[in-house]
Short mmCIF file of C-alpha atoms in Angstrom, two decimals:
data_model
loop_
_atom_site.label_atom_id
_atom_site.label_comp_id
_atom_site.label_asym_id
_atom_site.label_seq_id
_atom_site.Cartn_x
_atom_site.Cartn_y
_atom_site.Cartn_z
CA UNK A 1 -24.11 21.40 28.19
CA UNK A 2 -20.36 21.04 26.73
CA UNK A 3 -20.55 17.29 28.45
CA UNK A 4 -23.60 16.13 26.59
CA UNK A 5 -22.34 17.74 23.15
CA UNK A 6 -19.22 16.03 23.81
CA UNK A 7 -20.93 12.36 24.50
CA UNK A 8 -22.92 12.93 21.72
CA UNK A 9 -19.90 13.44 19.25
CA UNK A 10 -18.14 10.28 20.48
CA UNK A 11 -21.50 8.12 19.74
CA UNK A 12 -23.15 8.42 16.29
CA UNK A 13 -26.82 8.29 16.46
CA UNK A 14 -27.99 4.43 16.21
CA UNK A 15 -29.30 3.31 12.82
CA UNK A 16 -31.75 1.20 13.20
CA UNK A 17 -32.92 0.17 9.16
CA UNK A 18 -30.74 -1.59 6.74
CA UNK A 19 -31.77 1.04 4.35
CA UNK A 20 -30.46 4.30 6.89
CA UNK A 21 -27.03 1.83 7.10
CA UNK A 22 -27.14 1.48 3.09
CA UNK A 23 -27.40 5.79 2.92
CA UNK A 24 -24.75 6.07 5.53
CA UNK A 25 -22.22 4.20 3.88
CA UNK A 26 -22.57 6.00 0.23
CA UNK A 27 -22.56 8.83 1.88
CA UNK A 28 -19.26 7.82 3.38
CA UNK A 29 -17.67 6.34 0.44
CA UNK A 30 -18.78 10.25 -1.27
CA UNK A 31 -16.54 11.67 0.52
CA UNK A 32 -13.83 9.43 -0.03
CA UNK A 33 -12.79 5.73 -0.57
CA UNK A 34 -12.67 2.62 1.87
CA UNK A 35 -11.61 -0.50 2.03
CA UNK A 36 -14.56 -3.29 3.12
CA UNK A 37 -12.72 -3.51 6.30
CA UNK A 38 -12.70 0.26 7.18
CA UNK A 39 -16.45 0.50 5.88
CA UNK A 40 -17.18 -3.15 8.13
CA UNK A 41 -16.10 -1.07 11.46
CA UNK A 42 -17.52 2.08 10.07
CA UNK A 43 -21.45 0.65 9.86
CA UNK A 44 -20.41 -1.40 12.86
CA UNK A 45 -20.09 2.13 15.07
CA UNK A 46 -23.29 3.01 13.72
CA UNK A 47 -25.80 0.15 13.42
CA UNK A 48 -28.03 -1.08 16.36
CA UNK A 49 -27.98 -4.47 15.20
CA UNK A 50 -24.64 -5.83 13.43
CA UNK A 51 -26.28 -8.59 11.35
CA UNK A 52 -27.62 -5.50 8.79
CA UNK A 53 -23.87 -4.60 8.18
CA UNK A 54 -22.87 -7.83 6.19
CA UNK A 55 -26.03 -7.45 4.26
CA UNK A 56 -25.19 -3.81 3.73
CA UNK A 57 -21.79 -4.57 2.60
CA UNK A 58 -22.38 -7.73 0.58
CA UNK A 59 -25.37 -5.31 -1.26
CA UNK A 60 -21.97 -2.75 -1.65
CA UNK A 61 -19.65 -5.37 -3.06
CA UNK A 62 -22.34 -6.71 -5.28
CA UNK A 63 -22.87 -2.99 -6.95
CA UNK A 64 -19.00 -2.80 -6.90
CA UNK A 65 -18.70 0.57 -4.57
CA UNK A 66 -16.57 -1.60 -2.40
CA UNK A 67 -13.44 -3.40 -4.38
CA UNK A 68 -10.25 -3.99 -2.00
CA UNK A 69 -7.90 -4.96 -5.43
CA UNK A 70 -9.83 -1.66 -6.75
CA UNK A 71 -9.14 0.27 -3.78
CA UNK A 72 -5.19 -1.08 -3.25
CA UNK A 73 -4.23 -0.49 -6.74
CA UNK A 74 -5.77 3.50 -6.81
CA UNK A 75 -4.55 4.01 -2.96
CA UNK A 76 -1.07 2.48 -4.13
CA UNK A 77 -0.72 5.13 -7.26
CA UNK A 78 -2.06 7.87 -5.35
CA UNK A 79 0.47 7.83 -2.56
CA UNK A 80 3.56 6.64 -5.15
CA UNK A 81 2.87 9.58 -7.55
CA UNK A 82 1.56 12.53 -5.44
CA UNK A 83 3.16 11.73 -2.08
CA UNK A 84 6.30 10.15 -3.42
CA UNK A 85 5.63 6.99 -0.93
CA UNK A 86 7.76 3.96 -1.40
CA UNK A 87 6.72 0.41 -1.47
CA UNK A 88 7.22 -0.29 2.17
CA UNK A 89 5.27 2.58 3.65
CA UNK A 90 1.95 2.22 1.15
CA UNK A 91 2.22 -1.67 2.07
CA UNK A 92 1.94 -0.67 5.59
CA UNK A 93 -0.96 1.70 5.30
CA UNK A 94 -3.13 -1.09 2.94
CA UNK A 95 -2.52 -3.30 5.74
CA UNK A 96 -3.93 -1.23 8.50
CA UNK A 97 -6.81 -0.42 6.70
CA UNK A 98 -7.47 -3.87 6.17
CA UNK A 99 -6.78 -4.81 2.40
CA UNK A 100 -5.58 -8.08 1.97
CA UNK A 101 -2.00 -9.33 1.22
CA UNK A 102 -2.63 -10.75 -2.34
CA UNK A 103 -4.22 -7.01 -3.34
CA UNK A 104 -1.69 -4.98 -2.17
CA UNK A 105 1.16 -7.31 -3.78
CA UNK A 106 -0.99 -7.01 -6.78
CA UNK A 107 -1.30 -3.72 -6.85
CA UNK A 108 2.48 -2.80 -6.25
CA UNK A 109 3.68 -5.05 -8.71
CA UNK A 110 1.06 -2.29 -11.13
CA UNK A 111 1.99 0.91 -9.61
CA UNK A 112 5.94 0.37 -9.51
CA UNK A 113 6.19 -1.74 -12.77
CA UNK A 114 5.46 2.12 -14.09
CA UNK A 115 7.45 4.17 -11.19
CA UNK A 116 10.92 3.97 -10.41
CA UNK A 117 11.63 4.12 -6.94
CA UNK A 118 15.42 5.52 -7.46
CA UNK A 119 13.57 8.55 -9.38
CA UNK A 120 11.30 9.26 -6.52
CA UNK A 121 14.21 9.36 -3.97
CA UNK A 122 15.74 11.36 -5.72
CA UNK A 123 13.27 13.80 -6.32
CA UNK A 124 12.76 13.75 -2.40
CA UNK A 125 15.89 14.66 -1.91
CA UNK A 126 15.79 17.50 -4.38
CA UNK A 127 12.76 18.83 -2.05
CA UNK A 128 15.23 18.12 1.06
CA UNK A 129 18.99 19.74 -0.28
CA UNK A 130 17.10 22.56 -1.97
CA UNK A 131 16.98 24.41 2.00
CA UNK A 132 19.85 22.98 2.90
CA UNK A 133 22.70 25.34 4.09
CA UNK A 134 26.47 24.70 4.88
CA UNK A 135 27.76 21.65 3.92
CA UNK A 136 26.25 18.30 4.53
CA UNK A 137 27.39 16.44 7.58
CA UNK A 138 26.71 12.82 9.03
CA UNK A 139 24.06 14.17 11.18
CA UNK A 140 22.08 15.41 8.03
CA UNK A 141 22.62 12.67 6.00
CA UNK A 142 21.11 10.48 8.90
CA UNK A 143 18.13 12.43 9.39
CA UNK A 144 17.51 12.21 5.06
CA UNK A 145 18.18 8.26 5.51
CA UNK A 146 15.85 8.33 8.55
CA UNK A 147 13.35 10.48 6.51
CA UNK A 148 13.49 7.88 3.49
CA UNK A 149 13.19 4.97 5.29
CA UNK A 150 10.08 6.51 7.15
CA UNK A 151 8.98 7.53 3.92
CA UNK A 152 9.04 3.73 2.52
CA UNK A 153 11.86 2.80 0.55
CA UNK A 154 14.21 0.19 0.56
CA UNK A 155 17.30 0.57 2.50
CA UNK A 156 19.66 -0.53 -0.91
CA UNK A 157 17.86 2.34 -3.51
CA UNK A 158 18.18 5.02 -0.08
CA UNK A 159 22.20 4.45 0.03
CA UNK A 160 22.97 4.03 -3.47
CA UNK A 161 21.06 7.98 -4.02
CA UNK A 162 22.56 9.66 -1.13
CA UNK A 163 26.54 8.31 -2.54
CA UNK A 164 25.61 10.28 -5.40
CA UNK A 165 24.72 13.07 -2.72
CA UNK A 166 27.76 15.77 -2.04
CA UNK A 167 27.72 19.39 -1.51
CA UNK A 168 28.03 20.35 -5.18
CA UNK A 169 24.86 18.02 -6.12
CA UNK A 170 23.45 20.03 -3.49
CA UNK A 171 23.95 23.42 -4.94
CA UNK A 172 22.81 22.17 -8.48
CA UNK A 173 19.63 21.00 -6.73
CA UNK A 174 19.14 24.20 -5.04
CA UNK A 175 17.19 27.41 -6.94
CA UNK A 176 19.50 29.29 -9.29
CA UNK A 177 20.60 32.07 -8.17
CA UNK A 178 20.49 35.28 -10.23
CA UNK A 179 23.33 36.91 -12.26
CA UNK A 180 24.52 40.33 -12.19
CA UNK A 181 23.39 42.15 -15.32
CA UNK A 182 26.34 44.59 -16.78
CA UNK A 183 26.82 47.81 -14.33
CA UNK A 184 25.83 45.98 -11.24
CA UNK A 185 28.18 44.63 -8.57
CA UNK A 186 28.70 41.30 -7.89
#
């Protein structure tokens, strides 16, 4: 029945071997990366006895497929680069998943010794003003402040980008529009 599919979904199947625990976690760190605190309470929902899981995970440190300054530095230039993140909101992802203090510092201090936060701001904005229409008011420069803050960066580097911000910044920002070729009207 729907109920029993359901209960079964919420509560992996109990491994019982340190060996099945071992396979479960590569399989899991296939499909993507984890931090040893995420792959602690990931073995910890699946094992029948919790005593395998340190063995499990010191056997994954040892073979380096779990590395928190590892993991911190490549999650850290992954979300400044692709996602345009700032400092603030990758620091408070590391920390959920469990990375320690001294790795994330370490690994900001990398990734932003190369990136400059102004640049990425700006090139948010860019993204923002180029479906912009009308002029900008209060309201929508609020909502890009509220929007940069959420997205991580400092309060100082948001305000300092959007004074450069006006309506004619936001037309050169915005697609070019074609010119009439000769014989067509404007």
């Amino acid at each position: 029945t729907i109920l029993s599919l359901m209960r079964s979904r919420s509560s992996p199947r109990k491994l019982t071997t340190e060996q099945e625990l071992y396979t479960s976690a590569l399989r899991a760190l296939m499909r993507r990366a984890h931090s040893i605190h995420e792959m602690r309470q990931y073995l910890e929902r699946r094992a029948e006895d919790n005593d395998r899981v340190s063995r499990v995970i010191a056997r994954l440190r040892e073979q380096n497929y779990l590395d928190d300054a590892r993991y911190a530095l490549d999650y850290a230039r992954q979300h400044a680069q692709s996602r345009r993140q700032g400092r603030f909101r990758i620091a408070r992802e590391l920390r959920t998943r469990g990375v320690p203090d001294r790795h994330i510092e370490a690994a900001l201090a990398v990734v932003f010794a190369d990136t400059d936060e102004s640049a990425l701001v700006r090139a948010r904005l860019k993204r923002h003003l180029s479906h912009a229409r009308g002029p900008l008011g209060q309201r929508q420069l609020a909502g890009l402040y509220r929007s940069l803050l959420r997205a991580g960066f400092s309060a100082d580097i948001i305000r300092a980008e959007l004074r450069g911000v006006n309506r004619a910044d936001a037309t050169d920002l915005s697609e070019p529009t074609e010119e009439p070729t000769e014989g067509e009207l404007p």
